[in-house]
Coordinates of C-alpha atoms in Angstrom, one line a residue:
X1 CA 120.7 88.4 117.8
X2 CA 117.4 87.0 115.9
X3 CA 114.5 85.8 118.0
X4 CA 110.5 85.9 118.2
X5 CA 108.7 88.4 119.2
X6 CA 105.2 89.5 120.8
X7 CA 105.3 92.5 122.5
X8 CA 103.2 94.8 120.4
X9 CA 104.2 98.1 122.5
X10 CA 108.2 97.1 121.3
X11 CA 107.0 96.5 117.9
X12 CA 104.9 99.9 117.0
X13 CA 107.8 102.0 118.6
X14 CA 109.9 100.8 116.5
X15 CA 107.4 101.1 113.2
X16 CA 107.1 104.6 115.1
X17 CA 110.9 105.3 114.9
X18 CA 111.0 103.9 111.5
X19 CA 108.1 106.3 110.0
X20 CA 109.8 109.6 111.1
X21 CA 112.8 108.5 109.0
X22 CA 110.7 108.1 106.2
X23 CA 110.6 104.5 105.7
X24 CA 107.9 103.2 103.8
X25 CA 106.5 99.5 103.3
X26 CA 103.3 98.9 101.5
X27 CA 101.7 96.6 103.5
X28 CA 101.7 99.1 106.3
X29 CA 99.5 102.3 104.9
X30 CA 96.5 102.0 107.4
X31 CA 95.9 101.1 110.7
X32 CA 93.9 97.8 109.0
X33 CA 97.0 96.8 107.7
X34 CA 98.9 97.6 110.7
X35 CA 96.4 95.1 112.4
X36 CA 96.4 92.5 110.3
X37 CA 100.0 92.4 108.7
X38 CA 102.2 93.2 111.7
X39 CA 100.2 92.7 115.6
X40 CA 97.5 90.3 114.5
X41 CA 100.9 88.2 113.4
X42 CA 102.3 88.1 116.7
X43 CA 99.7 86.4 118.3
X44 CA 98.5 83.5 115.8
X45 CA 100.6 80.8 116.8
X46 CA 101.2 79.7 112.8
X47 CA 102.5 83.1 112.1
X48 CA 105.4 84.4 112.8
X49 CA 107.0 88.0 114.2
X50 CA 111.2 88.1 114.1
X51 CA 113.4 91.1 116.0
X52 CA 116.8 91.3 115.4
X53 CA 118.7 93.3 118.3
X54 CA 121.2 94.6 119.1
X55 CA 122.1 95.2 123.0
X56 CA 119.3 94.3 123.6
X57 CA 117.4 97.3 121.8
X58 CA 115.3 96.2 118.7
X59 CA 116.4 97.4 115.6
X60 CA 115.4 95.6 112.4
X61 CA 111.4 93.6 112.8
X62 CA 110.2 91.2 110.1
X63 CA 106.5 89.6 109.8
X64 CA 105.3 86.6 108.0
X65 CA 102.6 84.5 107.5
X66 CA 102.5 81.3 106.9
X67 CA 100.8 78.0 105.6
X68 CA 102.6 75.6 106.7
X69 CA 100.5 72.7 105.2
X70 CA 101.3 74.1 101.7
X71 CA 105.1 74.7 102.8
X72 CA 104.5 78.5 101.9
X73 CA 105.4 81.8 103.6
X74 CA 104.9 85.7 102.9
X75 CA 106.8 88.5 103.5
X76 CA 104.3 91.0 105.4
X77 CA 107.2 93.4 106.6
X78 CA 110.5 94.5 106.6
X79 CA 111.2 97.0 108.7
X80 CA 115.4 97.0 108.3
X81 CA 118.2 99.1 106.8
X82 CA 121.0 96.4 106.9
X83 CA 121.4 94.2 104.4
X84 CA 123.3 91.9 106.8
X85 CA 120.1 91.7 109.0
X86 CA 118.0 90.7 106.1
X87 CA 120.1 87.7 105.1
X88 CA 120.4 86.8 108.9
X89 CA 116.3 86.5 108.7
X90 CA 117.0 84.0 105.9
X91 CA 119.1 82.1 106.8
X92 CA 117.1 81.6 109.8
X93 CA 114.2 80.5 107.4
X94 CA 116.2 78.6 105.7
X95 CA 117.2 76.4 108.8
X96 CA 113.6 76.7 110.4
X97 CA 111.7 76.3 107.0
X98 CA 113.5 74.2 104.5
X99 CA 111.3 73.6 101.3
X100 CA 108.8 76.1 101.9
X101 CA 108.2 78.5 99.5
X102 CA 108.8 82.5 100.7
X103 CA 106.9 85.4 98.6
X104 CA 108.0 89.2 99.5
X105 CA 106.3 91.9 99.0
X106 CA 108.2 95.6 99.3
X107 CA 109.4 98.8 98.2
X108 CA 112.1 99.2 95.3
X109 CA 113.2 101.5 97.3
X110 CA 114.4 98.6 100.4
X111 CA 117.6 98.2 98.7
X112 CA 119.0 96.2 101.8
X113 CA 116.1 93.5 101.4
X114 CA 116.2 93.5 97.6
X115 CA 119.9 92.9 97.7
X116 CA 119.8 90.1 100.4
X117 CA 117.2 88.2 98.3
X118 CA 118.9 88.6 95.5
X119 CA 122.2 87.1 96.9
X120 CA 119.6 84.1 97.8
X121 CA 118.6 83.6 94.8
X122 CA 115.2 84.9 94.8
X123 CA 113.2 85.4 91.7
X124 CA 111.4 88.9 90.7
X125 CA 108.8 90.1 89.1
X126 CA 108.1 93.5 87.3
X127 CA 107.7 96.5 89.7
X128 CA 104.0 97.3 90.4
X129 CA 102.4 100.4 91.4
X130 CA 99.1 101.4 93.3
X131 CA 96.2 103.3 91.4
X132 CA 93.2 104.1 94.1
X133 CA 89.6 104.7 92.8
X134 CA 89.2 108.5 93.3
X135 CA 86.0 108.9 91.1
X136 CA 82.9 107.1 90.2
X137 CA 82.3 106.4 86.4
X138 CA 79.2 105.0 85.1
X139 CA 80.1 102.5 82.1
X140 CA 77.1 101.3 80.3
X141 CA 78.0 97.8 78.5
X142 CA 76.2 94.7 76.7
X143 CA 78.6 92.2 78.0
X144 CA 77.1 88.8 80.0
X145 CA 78.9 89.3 83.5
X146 CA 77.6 87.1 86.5
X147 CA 78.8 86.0 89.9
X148 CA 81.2 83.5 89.6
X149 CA 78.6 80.0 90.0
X150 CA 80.0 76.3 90.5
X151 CA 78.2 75.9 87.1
X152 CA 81.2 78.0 85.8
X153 CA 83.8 76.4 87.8
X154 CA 85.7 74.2 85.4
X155 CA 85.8 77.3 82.6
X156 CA 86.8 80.0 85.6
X157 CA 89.8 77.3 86.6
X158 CA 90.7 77.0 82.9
X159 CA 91.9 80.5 82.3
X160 CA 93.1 81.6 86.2
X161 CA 96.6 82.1 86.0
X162 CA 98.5 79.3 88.1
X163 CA 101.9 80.8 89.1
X164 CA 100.8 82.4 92.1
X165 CA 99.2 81.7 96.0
X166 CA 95.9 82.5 94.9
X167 CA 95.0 80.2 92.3
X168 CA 91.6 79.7 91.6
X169 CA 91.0 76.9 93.3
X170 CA 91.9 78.7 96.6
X171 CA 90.0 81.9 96.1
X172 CA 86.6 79.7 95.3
X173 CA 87.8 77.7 99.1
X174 CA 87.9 81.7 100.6
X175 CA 84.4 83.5 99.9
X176 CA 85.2 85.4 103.2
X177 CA 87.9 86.8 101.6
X178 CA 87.1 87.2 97.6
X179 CA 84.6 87.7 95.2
X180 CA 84.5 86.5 91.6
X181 CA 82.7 87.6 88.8
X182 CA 82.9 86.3 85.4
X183 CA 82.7 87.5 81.6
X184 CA 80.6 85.1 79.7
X185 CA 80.4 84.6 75.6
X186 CA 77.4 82.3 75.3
X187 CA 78.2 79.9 77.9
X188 CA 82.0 80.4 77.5
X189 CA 84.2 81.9 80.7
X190 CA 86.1 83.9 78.5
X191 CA 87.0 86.8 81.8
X192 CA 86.8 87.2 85.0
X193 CA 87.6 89.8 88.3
X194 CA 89.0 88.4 91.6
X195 CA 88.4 91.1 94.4
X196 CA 88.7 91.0 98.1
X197 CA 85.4 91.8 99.9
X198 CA 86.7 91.9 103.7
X199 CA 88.6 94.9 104.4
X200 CA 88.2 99.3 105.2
X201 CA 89.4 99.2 101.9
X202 CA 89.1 96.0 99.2
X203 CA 91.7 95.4 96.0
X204 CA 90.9 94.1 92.5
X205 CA 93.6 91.3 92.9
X206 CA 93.5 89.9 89.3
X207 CA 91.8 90.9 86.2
X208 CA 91.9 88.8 83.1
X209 CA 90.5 88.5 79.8
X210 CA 91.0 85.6 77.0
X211 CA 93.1 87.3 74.1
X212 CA 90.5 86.7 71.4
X213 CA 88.2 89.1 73.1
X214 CA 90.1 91.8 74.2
X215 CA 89.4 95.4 72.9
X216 CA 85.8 94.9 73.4
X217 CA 85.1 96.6 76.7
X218 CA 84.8 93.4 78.6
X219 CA 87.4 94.8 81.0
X220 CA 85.8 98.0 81.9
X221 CA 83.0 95.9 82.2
X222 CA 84.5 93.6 85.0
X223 CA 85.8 96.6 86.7
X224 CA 82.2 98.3 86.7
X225 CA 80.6 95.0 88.1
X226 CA 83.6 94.7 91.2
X227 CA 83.1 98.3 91.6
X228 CA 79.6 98.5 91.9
X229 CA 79.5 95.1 94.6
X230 CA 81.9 97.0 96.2
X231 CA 79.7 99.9 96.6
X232 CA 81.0 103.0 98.7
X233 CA 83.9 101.4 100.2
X234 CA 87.7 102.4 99.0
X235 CA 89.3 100.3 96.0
X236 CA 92.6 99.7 94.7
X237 CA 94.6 97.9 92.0
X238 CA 98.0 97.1 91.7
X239 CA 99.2 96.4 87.9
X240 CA 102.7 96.4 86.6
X241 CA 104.7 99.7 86.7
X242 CA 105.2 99.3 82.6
X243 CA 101.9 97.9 81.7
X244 CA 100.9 101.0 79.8
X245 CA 97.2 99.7 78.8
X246 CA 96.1 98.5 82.3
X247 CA 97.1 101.4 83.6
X248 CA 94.8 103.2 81.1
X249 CA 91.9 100.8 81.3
X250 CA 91.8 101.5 85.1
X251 CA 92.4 105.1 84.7
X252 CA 89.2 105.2 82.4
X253 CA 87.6 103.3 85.0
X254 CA 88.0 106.1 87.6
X255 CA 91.2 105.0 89.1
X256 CA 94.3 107.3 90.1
X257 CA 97.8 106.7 90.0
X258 CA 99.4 107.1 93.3
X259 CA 102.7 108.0 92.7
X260 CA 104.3 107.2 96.2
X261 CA 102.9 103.7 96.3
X262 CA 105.5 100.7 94.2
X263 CA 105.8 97.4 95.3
X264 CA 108.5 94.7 94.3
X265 CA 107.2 91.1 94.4
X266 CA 109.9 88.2 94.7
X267 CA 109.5 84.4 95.4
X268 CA 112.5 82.4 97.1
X269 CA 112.6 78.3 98.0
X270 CA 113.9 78.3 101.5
X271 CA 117.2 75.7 101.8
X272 CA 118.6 74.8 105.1
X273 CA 122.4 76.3 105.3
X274 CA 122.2 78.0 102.4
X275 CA 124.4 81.3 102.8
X276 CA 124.7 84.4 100.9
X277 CA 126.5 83.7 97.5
X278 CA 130.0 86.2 96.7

């Protein structure tokens, strides 16, 4: 049986029962996220929290937030190890949700959910891995970098990617959330760092430079000035699991691969009686 949920003592024993078998999920590391990704959920009546039971004792939980104005949902957790469970949850979206646009984020290892999604017809991206800042490293540079200014709006827009949640647009509409700075050439956005500001610990969540100028430190040099805003508090970066030379550039920039931390991204449009394909 599938149904909401908000009982928060049901919830964390499960997470509980779930730890001690080793089950890992990345949005649930610290008690932050704990707040913010699975309870905080539960009682913000556009979110949503879903138990799947079984005589009457919980045994699968899944999270999600969503925008329902931009027809758009994420994946917060999974906390399952049926496959069959998993493609219960969406085809419950898929009824409740039709048309709205569903983004997971999980371990590789979550075979059950990978599988499910896949059998939906979900798209995915390349496997990504966590590298925490462990050290500071003081990078001296001659690059123009500046807070992102409504002067620089239109360039900052023209090179943000634009297959993903966060566009631009939105993270200019969200200074509670991120911070922006930008890598000037003359008068020319030609980079920029998109960082959260809000959180125990923050995450560079997009780093970009135009391909003409790469190879010239302006990288590092965005990393020093998120870094350095960021001051004392914890940082981390998630880059693709086979992108050698980000991996490098934020090694060089202090950062540490942590070996236990991988995430699998997919995206999935939500139909209405849409089962499982053979």
């Amino acid at each position: 049986m599938i149904c909401k949920i908000n009982d928060e003592r049901e919830a964390l024993s499960l997470l509980e029962r779930f730890q001690k078998q080793g089950f890992r999920t990345p949005m649930l590391e610290t008690r932050e996220q704990i707040q913010c990704n699975l309870l905080n959920p539960m009682v913000d009546p556009k979110d949503l929290v879903l138990g799947i039971y079984r005589e009457e004792r919980l045994e699968g939980l899944f999270s999600f937030v969503t925008q329902p104005e931009e027809r758009y949902m994420e994946l917060l957790v999974a906390l399952s190890h049926d496959r069959e469970d998993c493609a219960q949850v969406l085809r419950y979206l898929g009824e409740q949700y039709p048309g709205f646009t569903l983004d997971s984020v999980f371990c590789p290892e979550q075979e059950c959910l990978s599988r499910a999604l896949e059998d939906f017809g979900a798209e995915f991206y390349p496997i990504q891995v966590r590298l925490r800042r462990e050290k500071p490293v003081t990078y001296r540079h001659n690059h123009r970098v500046v807070p992102y200014g409504e002067t620089y709006r239109a360039g900052y827009e023209a090179i943000h990617g634009k297959d993903c949640y966060w566009t631009a647009e939105r993270i200019i509409e969200a200074p509670e959330i991120f911070r922006v700075v930008l890598a000037l050439w003359g008068e020319t956005v030609v980079g920029y760092v998109d960082y959260t500001c809000c959180h125990e610990e923050n995450e560079i969540y997009d780093l970009f430079v135009r391909e003409s100028c790469r190879g010239q430190g302006i990288g590092k040099a965005l990393l020093a000035a998120a870094l350095e805003d960021n001051g004392d508090k914890p940082m981390t970066v998630m880059v693709d699991e086979d992108d050698v030379r980000a991996v490098r550039l934020c090694q060089k920039m202090g950062f540490c691969l942590v070996e236990t931390e991988r995430s699998l991204t997919t995206r999935l449009v939500l139909q209405a009686e849409r089962g499982a394909q053979p």
